[in-house]
mmCIF file of C-alpha atoms in Angstrom:
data_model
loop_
_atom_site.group_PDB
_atom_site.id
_atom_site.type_symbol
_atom_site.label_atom_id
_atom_site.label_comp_id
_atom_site.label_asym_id
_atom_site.label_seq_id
_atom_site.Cartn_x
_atom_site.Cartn_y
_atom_site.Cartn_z
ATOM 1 C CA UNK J 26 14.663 -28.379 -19.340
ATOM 2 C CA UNK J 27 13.125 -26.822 -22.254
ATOM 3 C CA UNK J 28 9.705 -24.814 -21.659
ATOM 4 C CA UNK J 29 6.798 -27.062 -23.279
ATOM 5 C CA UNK J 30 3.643 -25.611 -21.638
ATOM 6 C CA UNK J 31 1.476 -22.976 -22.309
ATOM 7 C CA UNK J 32 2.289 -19.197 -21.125
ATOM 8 C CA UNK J 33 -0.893 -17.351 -20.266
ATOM 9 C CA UNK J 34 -0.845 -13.321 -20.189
ATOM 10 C CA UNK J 35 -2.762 -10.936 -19.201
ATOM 11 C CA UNK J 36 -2.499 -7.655 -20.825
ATOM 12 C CA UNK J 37 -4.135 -4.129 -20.244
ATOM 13 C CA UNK J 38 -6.969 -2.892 -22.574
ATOM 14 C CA UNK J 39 -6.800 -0.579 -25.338
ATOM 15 C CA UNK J 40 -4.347 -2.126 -27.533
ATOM 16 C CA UNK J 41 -4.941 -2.157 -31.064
ATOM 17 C CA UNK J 42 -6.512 -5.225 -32.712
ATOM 18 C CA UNK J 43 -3.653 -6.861 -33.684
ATOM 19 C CA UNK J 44 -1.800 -7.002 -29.845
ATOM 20 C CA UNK J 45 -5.529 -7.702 -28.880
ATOM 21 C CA UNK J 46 -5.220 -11.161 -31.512
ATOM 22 C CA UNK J 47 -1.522 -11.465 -30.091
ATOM 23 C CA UNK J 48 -2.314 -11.724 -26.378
ATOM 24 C CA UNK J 49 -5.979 -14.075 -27.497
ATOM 25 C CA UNK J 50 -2.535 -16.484 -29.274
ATOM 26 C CA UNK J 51 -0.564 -16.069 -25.766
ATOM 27 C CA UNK J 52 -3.413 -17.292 -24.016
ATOM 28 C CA UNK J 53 -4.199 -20.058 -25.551
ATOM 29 C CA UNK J 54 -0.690 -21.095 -25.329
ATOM 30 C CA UNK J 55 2.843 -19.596 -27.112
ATOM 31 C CA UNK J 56 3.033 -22.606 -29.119
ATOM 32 C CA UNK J 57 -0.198 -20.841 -31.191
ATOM 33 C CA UNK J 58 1.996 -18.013 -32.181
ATOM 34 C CA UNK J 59 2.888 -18.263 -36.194
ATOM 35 C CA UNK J 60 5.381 -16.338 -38.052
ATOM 36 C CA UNK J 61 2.512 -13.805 -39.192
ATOM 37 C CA UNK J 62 1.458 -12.756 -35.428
ATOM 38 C CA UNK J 63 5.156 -11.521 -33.973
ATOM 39 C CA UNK J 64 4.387 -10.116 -30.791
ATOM 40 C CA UNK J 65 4.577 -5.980 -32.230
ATOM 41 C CA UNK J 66 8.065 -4.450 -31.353
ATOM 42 C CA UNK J 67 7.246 -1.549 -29.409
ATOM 43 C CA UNK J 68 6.048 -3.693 -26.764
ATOM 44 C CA UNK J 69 7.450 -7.048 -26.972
ATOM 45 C CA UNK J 70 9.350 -6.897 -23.908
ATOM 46 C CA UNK J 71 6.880 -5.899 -21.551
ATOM 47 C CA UNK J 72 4.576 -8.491 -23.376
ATOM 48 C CA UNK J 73 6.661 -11.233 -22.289
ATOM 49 C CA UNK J 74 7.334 -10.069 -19.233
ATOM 50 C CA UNK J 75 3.879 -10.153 -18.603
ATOM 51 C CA UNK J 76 3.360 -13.743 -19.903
ATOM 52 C CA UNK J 77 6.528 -15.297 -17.859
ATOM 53 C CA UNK J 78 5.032 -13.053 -14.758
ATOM 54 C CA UNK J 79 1.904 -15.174 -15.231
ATOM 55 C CA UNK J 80 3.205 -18.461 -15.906
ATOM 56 C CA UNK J 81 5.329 -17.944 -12.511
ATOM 57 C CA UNK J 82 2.368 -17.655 -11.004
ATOM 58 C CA UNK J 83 0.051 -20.186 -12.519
ATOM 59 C CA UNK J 84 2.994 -22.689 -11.917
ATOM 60 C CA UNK J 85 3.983 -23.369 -15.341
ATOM 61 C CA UNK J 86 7.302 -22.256 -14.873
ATOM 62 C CA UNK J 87 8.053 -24.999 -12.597
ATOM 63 C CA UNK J 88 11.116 -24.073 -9.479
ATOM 64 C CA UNK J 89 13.977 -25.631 -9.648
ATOM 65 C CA UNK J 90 13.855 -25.925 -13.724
ATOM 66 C CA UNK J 91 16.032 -24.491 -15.877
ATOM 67 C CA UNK J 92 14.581 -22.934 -19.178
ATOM 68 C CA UNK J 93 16.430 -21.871 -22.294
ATOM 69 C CA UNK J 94 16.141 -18.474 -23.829
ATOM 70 C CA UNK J 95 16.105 -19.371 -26.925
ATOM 71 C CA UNK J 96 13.529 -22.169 -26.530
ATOM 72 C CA UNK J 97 11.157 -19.602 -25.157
ATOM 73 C CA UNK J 98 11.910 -17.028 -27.562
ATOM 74 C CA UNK J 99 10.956 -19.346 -30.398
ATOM 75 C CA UNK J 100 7.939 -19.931 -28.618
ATOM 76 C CA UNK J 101 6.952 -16.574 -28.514
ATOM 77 C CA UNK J 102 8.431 -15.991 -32.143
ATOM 78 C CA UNK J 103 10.288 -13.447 -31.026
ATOM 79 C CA UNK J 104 13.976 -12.344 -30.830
ATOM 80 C CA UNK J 105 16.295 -13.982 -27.641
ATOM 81 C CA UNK J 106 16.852 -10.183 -26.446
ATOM 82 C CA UNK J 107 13.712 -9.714 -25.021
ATOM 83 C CA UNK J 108 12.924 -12.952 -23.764
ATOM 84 C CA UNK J 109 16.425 -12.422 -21.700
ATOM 85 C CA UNK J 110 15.637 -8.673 -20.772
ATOM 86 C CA UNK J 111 12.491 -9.783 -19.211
ATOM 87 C CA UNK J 112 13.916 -12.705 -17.670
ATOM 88 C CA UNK J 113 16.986 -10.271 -15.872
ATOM 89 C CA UNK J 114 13.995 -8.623 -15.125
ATOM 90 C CA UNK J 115 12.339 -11.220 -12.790
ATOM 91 C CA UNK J 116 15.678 -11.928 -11.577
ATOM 92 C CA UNK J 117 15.592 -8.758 -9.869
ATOM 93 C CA UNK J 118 12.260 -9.386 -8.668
ATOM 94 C CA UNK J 119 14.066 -12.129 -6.982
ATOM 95 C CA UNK J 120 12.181 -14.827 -9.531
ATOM 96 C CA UNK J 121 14.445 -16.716 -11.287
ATOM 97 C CA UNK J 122 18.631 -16.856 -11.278
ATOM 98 C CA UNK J 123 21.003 -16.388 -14.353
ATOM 99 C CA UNK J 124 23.258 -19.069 -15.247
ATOM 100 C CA UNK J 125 25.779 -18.132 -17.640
ATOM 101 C CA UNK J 126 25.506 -20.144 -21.423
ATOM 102 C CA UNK J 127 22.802 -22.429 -19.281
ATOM 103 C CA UNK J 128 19.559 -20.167 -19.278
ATOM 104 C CA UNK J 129 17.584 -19.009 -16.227
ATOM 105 C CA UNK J 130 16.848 -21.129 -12.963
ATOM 106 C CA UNK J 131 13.305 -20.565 -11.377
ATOM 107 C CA UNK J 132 14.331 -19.953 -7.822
ATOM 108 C CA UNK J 133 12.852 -22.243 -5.234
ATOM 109 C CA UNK J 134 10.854 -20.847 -2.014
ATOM 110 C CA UNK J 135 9.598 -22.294 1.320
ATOM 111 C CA UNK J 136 6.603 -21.815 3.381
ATOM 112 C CA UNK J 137 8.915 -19.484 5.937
ATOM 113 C CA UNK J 138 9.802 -17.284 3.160
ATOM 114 C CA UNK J 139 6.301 -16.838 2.403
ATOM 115 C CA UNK J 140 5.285 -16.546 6.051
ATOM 116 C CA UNK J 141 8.315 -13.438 6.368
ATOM 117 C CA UNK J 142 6.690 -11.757 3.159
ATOM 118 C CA UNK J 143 3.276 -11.590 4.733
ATOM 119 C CA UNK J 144 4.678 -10.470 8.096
ATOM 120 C CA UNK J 145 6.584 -7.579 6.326
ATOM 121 C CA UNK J 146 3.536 -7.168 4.137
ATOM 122 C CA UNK J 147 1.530 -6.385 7.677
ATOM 123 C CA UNK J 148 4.247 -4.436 9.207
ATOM 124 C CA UNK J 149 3.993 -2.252 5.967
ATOM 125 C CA UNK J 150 0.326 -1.855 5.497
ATOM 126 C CA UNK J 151 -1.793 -2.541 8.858
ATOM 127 C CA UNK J 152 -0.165 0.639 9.776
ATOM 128 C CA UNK J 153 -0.975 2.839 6.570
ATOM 129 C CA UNK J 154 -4.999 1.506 6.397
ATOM 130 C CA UNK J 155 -5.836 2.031 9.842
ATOM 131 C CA UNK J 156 -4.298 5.637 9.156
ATOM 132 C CA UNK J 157 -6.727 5.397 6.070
ATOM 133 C CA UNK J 158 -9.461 4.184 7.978
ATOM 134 C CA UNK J 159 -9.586 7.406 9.998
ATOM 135 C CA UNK J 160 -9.257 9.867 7.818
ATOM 136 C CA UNK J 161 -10.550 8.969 4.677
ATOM 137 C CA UNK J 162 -14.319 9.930 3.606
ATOM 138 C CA UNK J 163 -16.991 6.903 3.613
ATOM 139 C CA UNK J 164 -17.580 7.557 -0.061
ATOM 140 C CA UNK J 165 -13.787 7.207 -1.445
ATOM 141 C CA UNK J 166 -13.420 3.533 -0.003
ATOM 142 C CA UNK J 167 -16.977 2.784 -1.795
ATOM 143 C CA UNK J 168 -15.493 4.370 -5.173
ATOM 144 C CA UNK J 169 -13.008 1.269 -4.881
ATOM 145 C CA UNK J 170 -15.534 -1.472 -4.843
ATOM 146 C CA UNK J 171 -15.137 -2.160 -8.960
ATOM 147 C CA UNK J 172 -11.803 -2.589 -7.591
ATOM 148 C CA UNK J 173 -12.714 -5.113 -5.027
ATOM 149 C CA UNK J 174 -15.164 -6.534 -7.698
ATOM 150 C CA UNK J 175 -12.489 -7.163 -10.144
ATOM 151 C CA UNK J 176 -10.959 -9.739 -7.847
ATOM 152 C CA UNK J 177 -14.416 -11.253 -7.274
ATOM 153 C CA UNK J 178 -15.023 -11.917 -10.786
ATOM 154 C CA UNK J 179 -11.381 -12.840 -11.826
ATOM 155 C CA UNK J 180 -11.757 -15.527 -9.110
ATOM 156 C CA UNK J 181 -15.119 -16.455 -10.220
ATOM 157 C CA UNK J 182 -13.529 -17.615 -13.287
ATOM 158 C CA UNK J 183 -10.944 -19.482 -11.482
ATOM 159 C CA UNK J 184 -7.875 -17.749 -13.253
ATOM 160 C CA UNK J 185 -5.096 -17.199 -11.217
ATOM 161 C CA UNK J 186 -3.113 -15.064 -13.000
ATOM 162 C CA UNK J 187 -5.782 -12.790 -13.660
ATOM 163 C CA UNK J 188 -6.665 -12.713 -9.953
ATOM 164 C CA UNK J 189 -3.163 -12.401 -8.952
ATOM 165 C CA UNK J 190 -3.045 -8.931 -11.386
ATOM 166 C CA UNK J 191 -6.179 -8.144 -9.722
ATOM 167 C CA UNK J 192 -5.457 -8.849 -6.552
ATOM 168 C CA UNK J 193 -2.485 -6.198 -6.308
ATOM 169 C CA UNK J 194 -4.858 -3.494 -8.473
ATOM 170 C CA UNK J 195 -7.038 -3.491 -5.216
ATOM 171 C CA UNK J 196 -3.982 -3.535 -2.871
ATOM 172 C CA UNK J 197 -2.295 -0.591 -4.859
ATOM 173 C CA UNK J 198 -5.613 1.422 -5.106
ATOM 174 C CA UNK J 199 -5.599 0.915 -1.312
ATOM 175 C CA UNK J 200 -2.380 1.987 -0.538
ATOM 176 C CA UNK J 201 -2.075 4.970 -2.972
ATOM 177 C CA UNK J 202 -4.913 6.999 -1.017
ATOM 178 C CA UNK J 203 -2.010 7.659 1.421
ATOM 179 C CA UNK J 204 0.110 9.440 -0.812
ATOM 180 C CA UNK J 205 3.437 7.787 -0.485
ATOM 181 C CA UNK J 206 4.313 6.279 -4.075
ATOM 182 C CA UNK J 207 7.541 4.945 -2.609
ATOM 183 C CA UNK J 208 5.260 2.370 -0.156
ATOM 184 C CA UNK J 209 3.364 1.876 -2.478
ATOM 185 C CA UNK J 210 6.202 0.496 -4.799
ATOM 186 C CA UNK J 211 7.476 -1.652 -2.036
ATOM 187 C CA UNK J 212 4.593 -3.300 -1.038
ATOM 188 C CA UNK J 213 3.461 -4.284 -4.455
ATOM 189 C CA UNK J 214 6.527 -5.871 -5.158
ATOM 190 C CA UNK J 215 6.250 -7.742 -1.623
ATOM 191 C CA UNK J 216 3.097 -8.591 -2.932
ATOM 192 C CA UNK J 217 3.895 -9.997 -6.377
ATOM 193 C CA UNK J 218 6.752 -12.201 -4.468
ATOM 194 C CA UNK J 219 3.971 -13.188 -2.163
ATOM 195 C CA UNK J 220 2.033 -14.380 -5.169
ATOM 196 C CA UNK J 221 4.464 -16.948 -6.503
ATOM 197 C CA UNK J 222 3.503 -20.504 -5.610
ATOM 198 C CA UNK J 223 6.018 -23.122 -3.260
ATOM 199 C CA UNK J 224 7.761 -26.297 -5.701
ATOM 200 C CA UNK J 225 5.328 -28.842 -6.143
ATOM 201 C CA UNK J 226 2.225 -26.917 -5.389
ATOM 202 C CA UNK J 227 -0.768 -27.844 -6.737
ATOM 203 C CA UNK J 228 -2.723 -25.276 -8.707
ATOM 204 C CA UNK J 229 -5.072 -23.101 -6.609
ATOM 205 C CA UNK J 230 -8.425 -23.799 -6.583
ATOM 206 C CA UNK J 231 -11.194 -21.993 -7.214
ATOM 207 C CA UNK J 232 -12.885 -22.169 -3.865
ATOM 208 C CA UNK J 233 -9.427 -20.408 -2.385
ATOM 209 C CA UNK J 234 -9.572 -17.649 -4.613
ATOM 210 C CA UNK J 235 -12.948 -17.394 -4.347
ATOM 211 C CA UNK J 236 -12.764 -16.367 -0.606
ATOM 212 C CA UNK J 237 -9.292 -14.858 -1.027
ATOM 213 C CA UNK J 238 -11.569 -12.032 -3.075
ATOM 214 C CA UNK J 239 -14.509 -12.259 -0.197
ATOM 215 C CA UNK J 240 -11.592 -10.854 2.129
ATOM 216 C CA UNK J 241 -11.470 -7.744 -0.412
ATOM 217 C CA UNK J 242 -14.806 -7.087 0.129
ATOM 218 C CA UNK J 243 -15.242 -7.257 3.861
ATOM 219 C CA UNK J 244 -12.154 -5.544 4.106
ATOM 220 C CA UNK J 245 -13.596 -2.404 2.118
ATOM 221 C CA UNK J 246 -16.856 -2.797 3.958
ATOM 222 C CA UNK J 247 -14.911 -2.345 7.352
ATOM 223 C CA UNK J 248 -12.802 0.428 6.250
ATOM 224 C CA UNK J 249 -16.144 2.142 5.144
ATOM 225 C CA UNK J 250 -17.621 1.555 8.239
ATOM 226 C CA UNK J 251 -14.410 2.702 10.009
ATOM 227 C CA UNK J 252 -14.320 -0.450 11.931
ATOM 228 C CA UNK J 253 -10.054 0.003 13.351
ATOM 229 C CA UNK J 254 -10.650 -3.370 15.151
ATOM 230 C CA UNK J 255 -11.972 -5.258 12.085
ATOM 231 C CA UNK J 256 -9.585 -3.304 9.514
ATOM 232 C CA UNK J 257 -6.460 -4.620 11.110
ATOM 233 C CA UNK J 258 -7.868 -8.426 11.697
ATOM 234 C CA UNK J 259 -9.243 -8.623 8.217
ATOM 235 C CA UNK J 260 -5.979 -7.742 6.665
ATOM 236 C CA UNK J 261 -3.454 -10.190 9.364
ATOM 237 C CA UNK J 262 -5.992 -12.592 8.125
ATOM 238 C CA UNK J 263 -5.804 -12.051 4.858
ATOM 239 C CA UNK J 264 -1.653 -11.959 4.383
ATOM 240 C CA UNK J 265 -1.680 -14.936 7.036
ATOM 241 C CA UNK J 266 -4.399 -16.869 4.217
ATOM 242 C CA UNK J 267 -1.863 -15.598 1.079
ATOM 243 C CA UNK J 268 1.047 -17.434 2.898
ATOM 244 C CA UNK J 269 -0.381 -20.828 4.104
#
């Protein structure tokens, strides 16, 4: 079925004014963006990658639906080329199938599938932060509590996009003091599977993202402290919260 919700996005700062008053019209919904306010070229996939990416996640791209790629393109008033390069794109991820002269099929999950992502998820990085927690110094893990912040105040505002982007910011920041860019890759697309919610889910709430941050926290406090015991609980905990 055609798309006929809104598409929120969140994009990176330091843009120039004009992407800054495109992605303000993505917000708010596609359907705001006028002939005068094309997404700018240089960027227009990874624009709408970034809007479909946060859709997936918000739930407006509904599993099991099948959406046109020229519907969305003309809601984006854009060409169909990037709208379809950025929906091959997620189908990589493993987000939505291609169905030839149909348009792309938002792929369908179950609560095992989420359960297997956060027990690869563990397997990949309870290892690599108790590692972290002995060797790195006491003030590096407080130099990542903006990090941890981020997801506080992104959940604060009950956005789940946003807190999704922030979410894997703290992860990656995490993961990258062990120097192995190649994990790191991995587990942050683990992560952004993990992120994507079951058919007929209803929107997260506040409250959950709320103390899906307050694990962030504790979890830097701990690996601070140096706390191996509390390090490895806090983050079981918090993959085993991400896939109930």
């Amino acid at each position: 079925m055609p798309f006929s919700g809104p598409i929120s996005t969140i994009l990176p700062r330091g843009r120039d004014p004009q992407e800054d008053r495109v992605h303000e019209a993505a917000r708010a919904g596609v359907s705001a963006l006028i002939p005068t306010q094309k997404v700018l070229r240089h960027s227009v996939r990874a624009q709408v990658l970034e809007a479909l990416r946060a859709a997936l996640v918000d739930g407006e791209l509904e599993p099991g639906e099948i959406y046109s790629g020229p519907a969305l393109a003309d809601r984006f008033g854009v060409s169909a080329t990037p709208v379809r390069e950025a929906m091959q794109q997620l189908a990589l991820e493993g987000a939505v199938e291609c169905l030839p002269n149909r348009g792309f099929r938002v792929l369908s999950r179950t609560p095992r599938a989420l359960a297997e992502l956060a027990e690869v998820r563990a397997l990949l990085e309870v290892p690599v932060m108790l590692r972290l927690a002995r060797t790195v110094a006491p003030e590096t893990w407080a130099a990542l509590r903006p990090a941890a912040a981020a997801t506080a105040d992104a959940a604060a505002a009950g956005d789940p996009a946003r807190y999704a982007e922030a979410d894997r910011a703290f992860h990656r920041q995490v993961l990258r003091l062990g120097g192995n860019e190649q994990l790191v890759q991995v587990a942050e697309e683990l992560h952004r599977r993990s992120q994507w919610p079951l058919p007929g889910a209803p929107r997260v709430r506040r409250a959950d993202l709320v103390a899906d941050a307050a694990e962030h926290a504790a979890l830097l406090e701990a690996l601070v402290a140096g706390e191996l015991a509390a390090v490895e609980s806090l983050v079981r905990e918090h993959f085993a919260g991400s896939a109930a």
